[in-house]
């Protein structure tokens, strides 16, 4: 086992940048679950908002992925 | 990804799976001069179309008032898309025309994701970015054309100029809205699907090849570690099945949300 | 590190660059699926739903109609029962009133009759008493005088005699009366 570790720093950078998106998605869904738990009848209203929030937040992580590949 | 594409220099050491292994040799060399030929991925796509069509036609054909097992399964699946995605998101009033699109999208993506977990197929076709781009493009053009059809050229104003924003920062907000709506949406829509499938598949490949290496080729104390990667690999496999279903759901749900956004653009 | 190998591998496998044929096959496959779904699957499912809804709602409507009919009939029966009860009450009331009327009439009639009879009998009694008084007044004087003369003519000490005298007097009286009656 004398192999050397080799690779691109891009992916480490991407791993770091994904933390932001992960926290964001966690917050979005925490708020969503809270809202639904308090007011189950609001689920229909909250669901699109939560998933739009998810899409927007995750966009950052996905853009990070793109740049990790492109740069 | 370069790391993944890089075979270790040492011939005896562990060779990690590379992205090239996602692109298996083509079955037929059609159009090979423009890229790759007709490969496993395309075969699986066509197979999925045939399977989905066969299943739902078989399930829907009998049309019994009290459904049998197959019909019940078909109706349950249809209901899931029709009611909990279509009707709940787009609204009771105008969800009907979009049910076929959502339904086709959901089951197309679901089966194409699940190919990754089905033995012998073992390749989520959506982990090839072309498929994800194509699906996202269909959705992208659908909701833009829908918005223009519904609201005329004013649709772009509805979509990008939010109400109740101070004039001072309005240009900035509009710029952000344009980018996030018309640029980021399709990119994230396609890449979310593609990236989750690719990474999930890579993880399983890594776990499988790592297990194989550790159990068969490693020496001494490293051998038992193979059991660990095996258990982890099975866990990741099950997790991947969940992710595959979830991503199909998320993709369809976001489609419904985007469609709802352009159908009811004037509301917000 | 072989730089060329890395670059070649990176270029050959950059996962973000799509394969045109994959896009085309996906579009084609999706179009076919979409066509089948639009043409067959969704209409069939929707038709099944429509039929089921029809069946269930039709059944519900029928049940509702039956319910309404039953409750209407019940109302009618209740109404009839109430009508009948009022009718019976009315009749009973009438009968009672009529009976009271008849009773009162009869009582009045009976009272009148008894009063009339009593009146009549009193008048008769009075008339007879008058006649008796008149006839007595005419006879008592003579009888008293005759009796007194006989009693005085005989000895009063002899009881037997006096009794005889009285008897004789009475016999005479009777015979004279009989003679008078015969006359």
Coordinates of C-alpha atoms in Angstrom, one line a residue:
Chain A
X1 CA 0.0 0.0 0.0
X2 CA 2.4 2.6 -1.1
X3 CA 0.1 4.3 -3.5
X4 CA 0.0 8.0 -3.6
X5 CA -3.1 10.1 -3.2
X6 CA -3.7 12.0 -6.3
X7 CA -6.6 14.0 -7.7
X8 CA -8.1 17.4 -8.2
X9 CA -8.5 20.0 -5.5
X10 CA -11.7 21.0 -7.4
X11 CA -13.6 18.1 -5.8
X12 CA -12.5 19.1 -2.3
X13 CA -13.7 22.6 -3.0
X14 CA -16.9 21.2 -4.3
X15 CA -17.3 19.1 -1.1
X16 CA -16.8 22.2 1.0
X17 CA -19.3 24.2 -1.1
X18 CA -21.9 21.5 -0.8
X19 CA -22.0 22.1 2.9
X20 CA -23.7 25.4 2.3
X21 CA -26.3 23.8 0.1
X22 CA -26.8 21.0 2.6
X23 CA -27.4 23.3 5.5
X24 CA -29.8 25.4 3.3
X25 CA -31.8 22.4 2.3
X26 CA -31.9 21.2 5.9
X27 CA -33.2 24.6 7.0
X28 CA -35.9 24.7 4.3
X29 CA -37.2 21.3 5.2
X30 CA -37.0 21.9 8.9
X31 CA -39.2 24.9 8.4
X32 CA -41.5 23.0 6.2
X33 CA -41.9 20.1 8.7
X34 CA -42.4 22.6 11.5
X35 CA -45.1 24.3 9.6
X36 CA -46.9 21.2 8.6
X37 CA -46.6 19.8 12.1
X38 CA -48.2 22.9 13.5
X39 CA -50.8 23.3 10.8
X40 CA -51.3 20.1 8.9
X41 CA -54.0 21.6 6.7
X42 CA -51.3 24.1 5.4
X43 CA -49.4 21.3 3.8
X44 CA -50.7 21.9 0.3
X45 CA -49.7 25.5 0.5
X46 CA -46.4 24.9 2.0
X47 CA -45.3 22.0 -0.3
X48 CA -44.6 24.0 -3.5
X49 CA -42.9 26.7 -1.5
X50 CA -40.7 24.2 0.3
X51 CA -39.7 22.5 -3.0
X52 CA -39.1 25.8 -4.7
X53 CA -36.9 26.7 -1.8
X54 CA -35.2 23.3 -2.1
X55 CA -34.6 23.9 -5.8
X56 CA -33.2 27.4 -5.2
X57 CA -30.9 26.3 -2.4
X58 CA -29.8 23.2 -4.2
X59 CA -29.0 25.3 -7.2
X60 CA -26.0 26.6 -5.4
X61 CA -24.7 23.1 -4.7
X62 CA -25.3 22.1 -8.3
X63 CA -23.6 25.1 -9.7
X64 CA -20.7 24.1 -7.5
X65 CA -20.7 20.7 -9.1
X66 CA -20.7 22.3 -12.5
X67 CA -17.8 24.4 -11.7
X68 CA -15.9 21.5 -10.2
X69 CA -16.3 19.7 -13.5
X70 CA -15.7 22.7 -15.8
X71 CA -12.8 24.6 -14.1
Chain B
X1 CA -13.7 13.5 -11.4
X2 CA -10.2 13.5 -12.6
X3 CA -9.3 11.5 -9.6
X4 CA -12.0 9.0 -10.6
X5 CA -10.7 8.9 -14.1
X6 CA -7.2 8.3 -13.0
X7 CA -6.1 4.7 -12.7
X8 CA -3.6 4.2 -9.9
X9 CA -0.1 3.8 -11.2
X10 CA 0.5 0.7 -9.2
X11 CA -0.8 -2.4 -11.2
X12 CA -1.3 -4.5 -8.1
X13 CA -3.1 -1.8 -6.1
X14 CA -6.8 -1.0 -6.0
X15 CA -8.2 0.4 -9.2
X16 CA -11.1 2.7 -8.5
X17 CA -13.9 2.6 -11.0
X18 CA -13.9 5.4 -13.5
X19 CA -16.5 7.4 -15.2
X20 CA -15.7 5.6 -18.3
X21 CA -17.2 2.5 -16.9
X22 CA -20.5 4.3 -17.1
X23 CA -20.1 4.4 -20.8
X24 CA -20.1 0.8 -21.8
X25 CA -19.1 -0.2 -25.3
X26 CA -21.8 0.4 -27.9
X27 CA -23.9 -2.5 -29.1
X28 CA -24.3 -1.1 -32.6
X29 CA -21.9 1.4 -34.1
X30 CA -24.6 3.6 -35.4
X31 CA -23.6 7.2 -35.6
X32 CA -20.4 6.4 -33.9
X33 CA -18.6 9.1 -35.9
X34 CA -20.8 11.7 -34.1
X35 CA -20.0 10.5 -30.7
X36 CA -20.9 7.1 -29.3
X37 CA -22.9 4.5 -31.0
X38 CA -26.1 2.8 -29.9
X39 CA -25.2 1.7 -26.4
X40 CA -26.7 0.0 -23.4
X41 CA -28.1 3.3 -22.1
X42 CA -30.2 3.9 -25.2
X43 CA -31.4 0.3 -25.3
X44 CA -32.5 0.7 -21.7
X45 CA -34.4 3.9 -22.5
X46 CA -36.3 2.3 -25.3
X47 CA -36.9 -0.8 -23.1
X48 CA -38.3 1.5 -20.3
X49 CA -40.7 3.1 -22.8
X50 CA -41.9 -0.3 -23.8
X51 CA -42.2 -1.6 -20.2
X52 CA -44.1 1.4 -18.9
X53 CA -46.5 1.4 -21.9
X54 CA -47.1 -2.3 -21.5
X55 CA -47.7 -2.1 -17.8
X56 CA -50.1 0.8 -17.8
X57 CA -52.1 -0.4 -20.8
X58 CA -52.4 -3.8 -19.2
X59 CA -53.5 -2.2 -15.9
X60 CA -55.9 0.3 -17.4
X61 CA -57.4 -1.9 -20.1
X62 CA -59.9 -3.9 -18.0
X63 CA -61.6 -0.8 -16.6
X64 CA -63.4 -2.7 -13.8
X65 CA -65.3 -0.8 -11.2
X66 CA -63.8 -3.0 -8.5
X67 CA -60.2 -3.1 -9.6
X68 CA -58.1 -6.3 -9.6
X69 CA -54.6 -6.4 -8.3
X70 CA -52.9 -5.2 -11.5
X71 CA -55.5 -2.5 -12.1
X72 CA -55.3 -1.4 -8.5
X73 CA -51.5 -1.0 -8.7
X74 CA -51.9 1.0 -12.0
X75 CA -54.6 3.2 -10.5
X76 CA -52.6 3.8 -7.3
X77 CA -49.6 4.9 -9.4
X78 CA -51.7 7.0 -11.6
X79 CA -53.5 8.6 -8.6
X80 CA -50.2 9.4 -7.0
X81 CA -49.1 11.5 -9.9
X82 CA -52.6 12.8 -10.8
X83 CA -53.7 13.9 -7.3
X84 CA -50.7 14.4 -5.0
X85 CA -48.5 16.0 -7.7
X86 CA -50.8 17.4 -10.3
X87 CA -53.9 18.4 -8.5
X88 CA -52.3 19.5 -5.2
X89 CA -49.7 21.7 -6.9
X90 CA -51.3 23.0 -10.1
X91 CA -54.7 23.3 -8.6
X92 CA -58.1 21.8 -9.1
X93 CA -59.0 24.2 -11.9
X94 CA -56.4 23.6 -14.6
X95 CA -54.3 20.5 -13.7
X96 CA -56.0 18.1 -16.1
X97 CA -54.1 18.9 -19.3
X98 CA -50.8 18.4 -17.6
X99 CA -51.6 15.0 -16.1
X100 CA -50.2 13.1 -19.1
X101 CA -47.0 15.0 -19.1
X102 CA -46.4 14.6 -15.3
X103 CA -47.4 11.0 -15.5
X104 CA -45.0 10.2 -18.4
X105 CA -42.2 12.2 -16.8
X106 CA -42.6 10.5 -13.4
X107 CA -42.6 6.9 -14.6
X108 CA -40.1 7.5 -17.3
X109 CA -37.6 8.9 -14.8
X110 CA -38.6 6.4 -12.2
X111 CA -37.9 3.4 -14.3
X112 CA -34.8 4.9 -15.9
X113 CA -33.5 5.6 -12.4
X114 CA -34.4 2.2 -11.2
X115 CA -32.4 0.6 -13.9
X116 CA -29.5 1.4 -11.7
X117 CA -30.8 -1.0 -9.1
X118 CA -32.2 -3.7 -11.3
X119 CA -29.8 -6.6 -11.8
X120 CA -28.4 -7.0 -15.3
X121 CA -29.3 -3.5 -16.3
X122 CA -27.3 -1.9 -13.5
X123 CA -27.1 1.5 -15.2
X124 CA -29.4 4.4 -14.3
X125 CA -29.9 5.9 -17.7
X126 CA -30.5 9.3 -16.2
X127 CA -26.9 9.3 -15.0
X128 CA -26.0 10.1 -18.6
X129 CA -26.4 13.8 -18.9
X130 CA -27.9 13.8 -22.3
X131 CA -31.1 12.2 -21.0
X132 CA -31.3 14.6 -18.1
X133 CA -30.8 17.6 -20.4
X134 CA -33.5 16.3 -22.8
X135 CA -36.1 15.9 -20.0
X136 CA -35.3 19.2 -18.4
X137 CA -35.5 20.9 -21.8
X138 CA -38.9 19.4 -22.4
X139 CA -40.1 20.8 -19.1
X140 CA -38.3 24.1 -19.7
X141 CA -39.9 24.8 -23.0
X142 CA -43.3 23.5 -21.8
X143 CA -43.6 26.1 -19.0
X144 CA -42.2 29.0 -20.9
X145 CA -44.5 28.4 -23.9
X146 CA -47.3 27.8 -21.5
X147 CA -46.6 31.1 -19.8
X148 CA -46.5 33.0 -23.0
X149 CA -49.6 31.4 -24.3
X150 CA -51.5 32.2 -21.1
X151 CA -50.3 35.8 -20.5
X152 CA -48.7 36.9 -23.8
X153 CA -45.4 38.7 -23.7
X154 CA -46.4 40.1 -20.3
X155 CA -45.5 36.8 -18.9
X156 CA -41.8 37.7 -18.7
X157 CA -42.8 40.7 -16.6
X158 CA -44.8 38.6 -14.3
X159 CA -42.0 36.1 -14.0
X160 CA -39.2 38.5 -13.4
X161 CA -40.6 41.6 -11.8
X162 CA -41.8 40.9 -8.3
X163 CA -44.3 43.3 -6.8
X164 CA -43.6 45.3 -3.7
X165 CA -39.9 45.7 -4.2
X166 CA -38.4 49.2 -3.7
X167 CA -37.5 50.9 -7.0
X168 CA -33.9 51.4 -5.9
X169 CA -33.0 47.7 -5.8
X170 CA -35.5 46.7 -8.5
X171 CA -32.9 46.3 -11.3
X172 CA -30.8 44.0 -9.1
X173 CA -33.8 41.9 -8.2
X174 CA -35.0 41.6 -11.8
X175 CA -31.5 40.5 -12.8
X176 CA -31.4 37.9 -10.1
X177 CA -34.9 36.8 -11.0
X178 CA -34.0 36.5 -14.7
X179 CA -30.9 34.4 -13.9
X180 CA -32.6 32.2 -11.3
X181 CA -35.8 31.6 -13.4
X182 CA -34.6 31.3 -16.9
X183 CA -31.0 30.2 -16.5
X184 CA -30.6 28.3 -13.2
X185 CA -33.9 26.5 -13.3
X186 CA -33.3 24.3 -16.3
X187 CA -29.6 23.7 -15.3
X188 CA -30.4 22.7 -11.8
X189 CA -33.5 20.7 -12.9
X190 CA -31.4 18.5 -15.2
X191 CA -28.2 18.4 -13.1
X192 CA -30.0 17.5 -9.9
X193 CA -31.3 14.4 -11.5
X194 CA -28.1 13.6 -13.3
X195 CA -25.8 14.3 -10.4
X196 CA -27.7 12.2 -7.9
X197 CA -27.9 9.3 -10.2
X198 CA -24.3 9.5 -11.2
X199 CA -22.9 9.8 -7.7
X200 CA -25.2 7.2 -6.4
X201 CA -24.1 4.8 -9.1
X202 CA -20.5 5.6 -8.6
X203 CA -20.7 5.0 -4.9
X204 CA -22.2 1.6 -5.5
X205 CA -19.6 0.8 -8.1
X206 CA -16.9 1.9 -5.7
X207 CA -18.3 -0.2 -2.8
X208 CA -18.7 -3.2 -5.1
X209 CA -15.2 -3.0 -6.6
X210 CA -13.7 -2.2 -3.2
X211 CA -15.4 -5.2 -1.7
X212 CA -14.2 -7.4 -4.5
X213 CA -10.6 -6.1 -4.1
X214 CA -10.5 -6.4 -0.4
X215 CA -12.0 -9.9 -0.2
X216 CA -10.1 -11.4 -3.1
X217 CA -6.8 -9.5 -3.4
X218 CA -6.0 -7.8 -0.1
X219 CA -3.7 -9.5 2.3
X220 CA -3.9 -10.3 6.0
X221 CA -5.8 -7.9 8.2
X222 CA -7.2 -5.9 5.3
X223 CA -9.4 -8.8 4.2
X224 CA -12.1 -8.5 6.9
X225 CA -12.6 -4.9 6.0
X226 CA -14.3 -6.3 2.9
X227 CA -17.2 -7.3 5.0
X228 CA -17.5 -3.7 6.1
X229 CA -17.6 -2.4 2.6
X230 CA -20.0 -5.1 1.7
X231 CA -22.5 -4.0 4.4
X232 CA -21.9 -0.4 3.6
X233 CA -22.4 -1.2 -0.1
X234 CA -25.7 -2.9 0.6
X235 CA -26.8 0.0 2.7
X236 CA -25.9 2.4 0.0
X237 CA -27.8 0.3 -2.5
X238 CA -31.0 0.5 -0.5
X239 CA -30.4 4.2 0.0
X240 CA -29.9 4.6 -3.7
X241 CA -33.2 2.9 -4.4
X242 CA -34.9 5.5 -2.1
X243 CA -33.0 8.3 -3.8
X244 CA -33.9 7.0 -7.2
X245 CA -37.6 7.1 -6.4
X246 CA -37.3 10.4 -4.6
X247 CA -35.5 12.1 -7.5
X248 CA -38.2 11.0 -9.9
X249 CA -40.7 12.5 -7.4
X250 CA -38.8 15.7 -7.0
X251 CA -38.3 16.1 -10.7
X252 CA -42.0 15.7 -11.4
X253 CA -42.9 17.9 -8.5
X254 CA -40.7 20.7 -9.6
X255 CA -42.2 20.3 -13.1
X256 CA -45.6 20.7 -11.6
X257 CA -44.4 23.7 -9.6
X258 CA -42.9 25.4 -12.6
X259 CA -46.1 24.8 -14.7
X260 CA -48.2 26.1 -11.8
X261 CA -45.9 29.2 -11.7
X262 CA -46.6 30.0 -15.4
X263 CA -50.2 29.1 -15.4
X264 CA -50.9 31.3 -12.4
X265 CA -48.1 33.9 -13.0
X266 CA -50.4 36.8 -12.5
X267 CA -51.2 35.8 -9.0
X268 CA -47.8 36.6 -7.4
Chain C
X1 CA 1.7 11.1 -13.3
X2 CA 1.1 11.0 -17.0
X3 CA -0.3 14.3 -17.9
X4 CA -1.6 13.3 -21.3
X5 CA -3.5 10.3 -19.9
X6 CA -5.2 12.6 -17.3
X7 CA -6.2 15.1 -20.0
X8 CA -7.4 12.5 -22.3
X9 CA -9.4 10.8 -19.7
X10 CA -10.9 14.1 -18.5
X11 CA -11.9 15.1 -22.0
X12 CA -13.3 11.8 -22.9
X13 CA -15.4 11.5 -19.9
X14 CA -16.5 14.9 -18.9
X15 CA -19.9 14.0 -17.7
X16 CA -21.4 17.4 -18.3
X17 CA -21.1 17.2 -22.1
X18 CA -24.0 15.3 -23.5
X19 CA -24.0 12.8 -26.2
X20 CA -26.3 14.0 -29.0
X21 CA -27.6 10.5 -29.6
X22 CA -28.6 10.1 -26.0
X23 CA -30.6 13.3 -26.2
X24 CA -32.2 12.1 -29.4
X25 CA -33.0 8.7 -28.1
X26 CA -34.4 10.2 -24.9
X27 CA -36.6 12.7 -26.8
X28 CA -37.8 10.0 -29.1
X29 CA -38.5 7.5 -26.3
X30 CA -40.3 10.2 -24.3
X31 CA -42.3 11.3 -27.3
X32 CA -43.5 7.7 -27.9
X33 CA -44.3 7.2 -24.2
X34 CA -46.1 10.6 -24.1
X35 CA -48.1 9.6 -27.2
X36 CA -49.1 6.3 -25.6
X37 CA -50.0 7.9 -22.3
X38 CA -52.0 10.7 -23.9
X39 CA -53.7 8.4 -26.4
X40 CA -54.5 5.3 -24.2
X41 CA -53.4 5.3 -20.6
X42 CA -54.9 8.6 -19.3
X43 CA -58.2 8.3 -21.1
X44 CA -58.7 4.8 -19.9
X45 CA -57.9 5.7 -16.3
X46 CA -60.0 8.8 -16.5
X47 CA -62.9 6.9 -18.0
X48 CA -62.6 4.3 -15.2
X49 CA -62.8 7.1 -12.7
X50 CA -65.7 8.7 -14.3
X51 CA -67.6 5.4 -14.4
X52 CA -66.7 4.7 -10.8
X53 CA -67.7 8.2 -9.7
X54 CA -70.9 7.8 -11.7
X55 CA -71.6 4.4 -10.1
X56 CA -71.0 5.7 -6.6
X57 CA -72.7 9.0 -7.0
X58 CA -75.6 7.3 -8.8
X59 CA -76.0 4.9 -5.9
X60 CA -75.8 7.7 -3.5
X61 CA -78.4 9.7 -5.4
X62 CA -80.7 6.7 -5.5
X63 CA -80.3 6.2 -1.8
X64 CA -80.9 9.8 -1.2
X65 CA -84.1 9.8 -3.3
X66 CA -85.3 6.7 -1.4
X67 CA -84.5 8.4 1.9
X68 CA -86.4 11.5 0.8
X69 CA -89.3 9.4 -0.3
X70 CA -89.4 7.5 2.9
X71 CA -89.2 10.6 5.0
X72 CA -91.9 12.2 2.9
X73 CA -94.1 9.2 3.5
X74 CA -93.4 9.2 7.2
X75 CA -94.3 12.9 7.3
X76 CA -97.5 12.2 5.5
X77 CA -98.3 9.4 7.9
X78 CA -97.6 11.6 10.8
X79 CA -99.8 14.3 9.4
X80 CA -102.6 11.9 8.8
X81 CA -102.2 10.5 12.3
X82 CA -102.4 14.1 13.7
X83 CA -105.4 14.8 11.6
X84 CA -107.1 11.6 12.7
X85 CA -106.4 12.4 16.3
X86 CA -107.8 15.9 16.0
X87 CA -110.8 14.5 14.2
X88 CA -111.4 12.0 16.9
X89 CA -111.0 14.6 19.5
X90 CA -113.4 16.9 17.8
X91 CA -116.0 14.1 17.4
X92 CA -115.6 13.1 21.0
X93 CA -115.9 16.7 22.1
X94 CA -119.0 17.1 19.9
X95 CA -120.5 13.9 21.3
X96 CA -119.9 15.0 24.8
X97 CA -121.5 18.3 24.2
X98 CA -124.4 16.6 22.5
X99 CA -124.8 14.2 25.3
X100 CA -124.7 17.0 27.9
X101 CA -127.3 18.8 25.8
X102 CA -129.5 15.8 25.6
X103 CA -129.2 15.2 29.3
X104 CA -130.0 18.7 30.1
X105 CA -133.0 18.6 27.8
X106 CA -134.2 15.4 29.4
X107 CA -133.7 16.8 32.8
X108 CA -135.5 19.9 32.0
X109 CA -138.4 17.9 30.5
X110 CA -138.6 15.5 33.4
X111 CA -138.5 18.4 35.8
X112 CA -141.3 20.1 33.9
X113 CA -143.3 16.9 33.7
X114 CA -142.9 16.2 37.4
X115 CA -143.9 19.7 38.2
X116 CA -146.9 19.4 36.0
X117 CA -147.9 16.1 37.5
X118 CA -147.4 17.5 41.0
X119 CA -149.5 20.5 40.1
X120 CA -152.3 18.4 38.7
X121 CA -152.3 16.0 41.7
X122 CA -152.4 18.9 44.1
X123 CA -155.2 20.4 42.2
X124 CA -157.1 17.1 42.3
X125 CA -156.3 16.6 45.9
X126 CA -157.5 20.1 46.7
X127 CA -160.7 19.6 44.7
X128 CA -161.4 16.3 46.5
X129 CA -160.6 17.8 49.8
X130 CA -163.0 20.6 49.0
X131 CA -165.7 18.1 48.0
X132 CA -165.1 16.1 51.1
X133 CA -165.2 19.2 53.3
X134 CA -168.4 20.3 51.6
X135 CA -170.1 16.9 51.9
X136 CA -168.8 16.5 55.5
X137 CA -170.1 20.0 56.4
X138 CA -173.4 19.0 55.1
X139 CA -173.7 15.8 56.9
X140 CA -171.7 16.3 60.2
X141 CA -174.3 18.5 61.7
X142 CA -177.1 16.2 61.2
X143 CA -175.0 13.2 62.2
X144 CA -173.9 15.0 65.4
X145 CA -177.3 16.0 66.3
X146 CA -178.8 12.6 65.7
X147 CA -176.0 10.9 67.6
X148 CA -176.3 13.2 70.5
X149 CA -180.1 12.7 70.7
X150 CA -179.6 8.9 70.7
X151 CA -176.8 9.1 73.3
X152 CA -178.9 11.3 75.5
X153 CA -182.0 9.0 75.0
X154 CA -180.3 6.0 76.3
X155 CA -178.6 5.4 79.6
X156 CA -175.0 6.3 79.5
X157 CA -174.1 4.1 82.5
X158 CA -174.7 0.9 80.6
X159 CA -171.6 0.4 78.4
X160 CA -173.1 -2.4 76.5
X161 CA -176.1 -0.4 75.8
X162 CA -174.3 2.6 74.7
X163 CA -172.1 0.5 72.4
X164 CA -175.3 -1.0 71.0
X165 CA -176.7 2.5 70.6
X166 CA -173.7 3.6 68.7
X167 CA -173.7 0.5 66.5
X168 CA -177.4 0.9 65.8
X169 CA -176.8 4.4 64.9
X170 CA -174.2 3.5 62.6
X171 CA -176.2 0.8 61.0
X172 CA -179.1 3.2 60.6
X173 CA -176.8 5.6 59.1
X174 CA -175.5 3.0 56.7
X175 CA -178.9 1.9 55.7
X176 CA -180.2 5.4 55.3
X177 CA -177.2 6.1 53.2
X178 CA -177.7 3.0 51.2
X179 CA -181.3 3.9 50.7
X180 CA -180.1 7.3 49.7
X181 CA -177.6 5.8 47.3
X182 CA -180.3 3.5 45.9
X183 CA -182.6 6.5 45.6

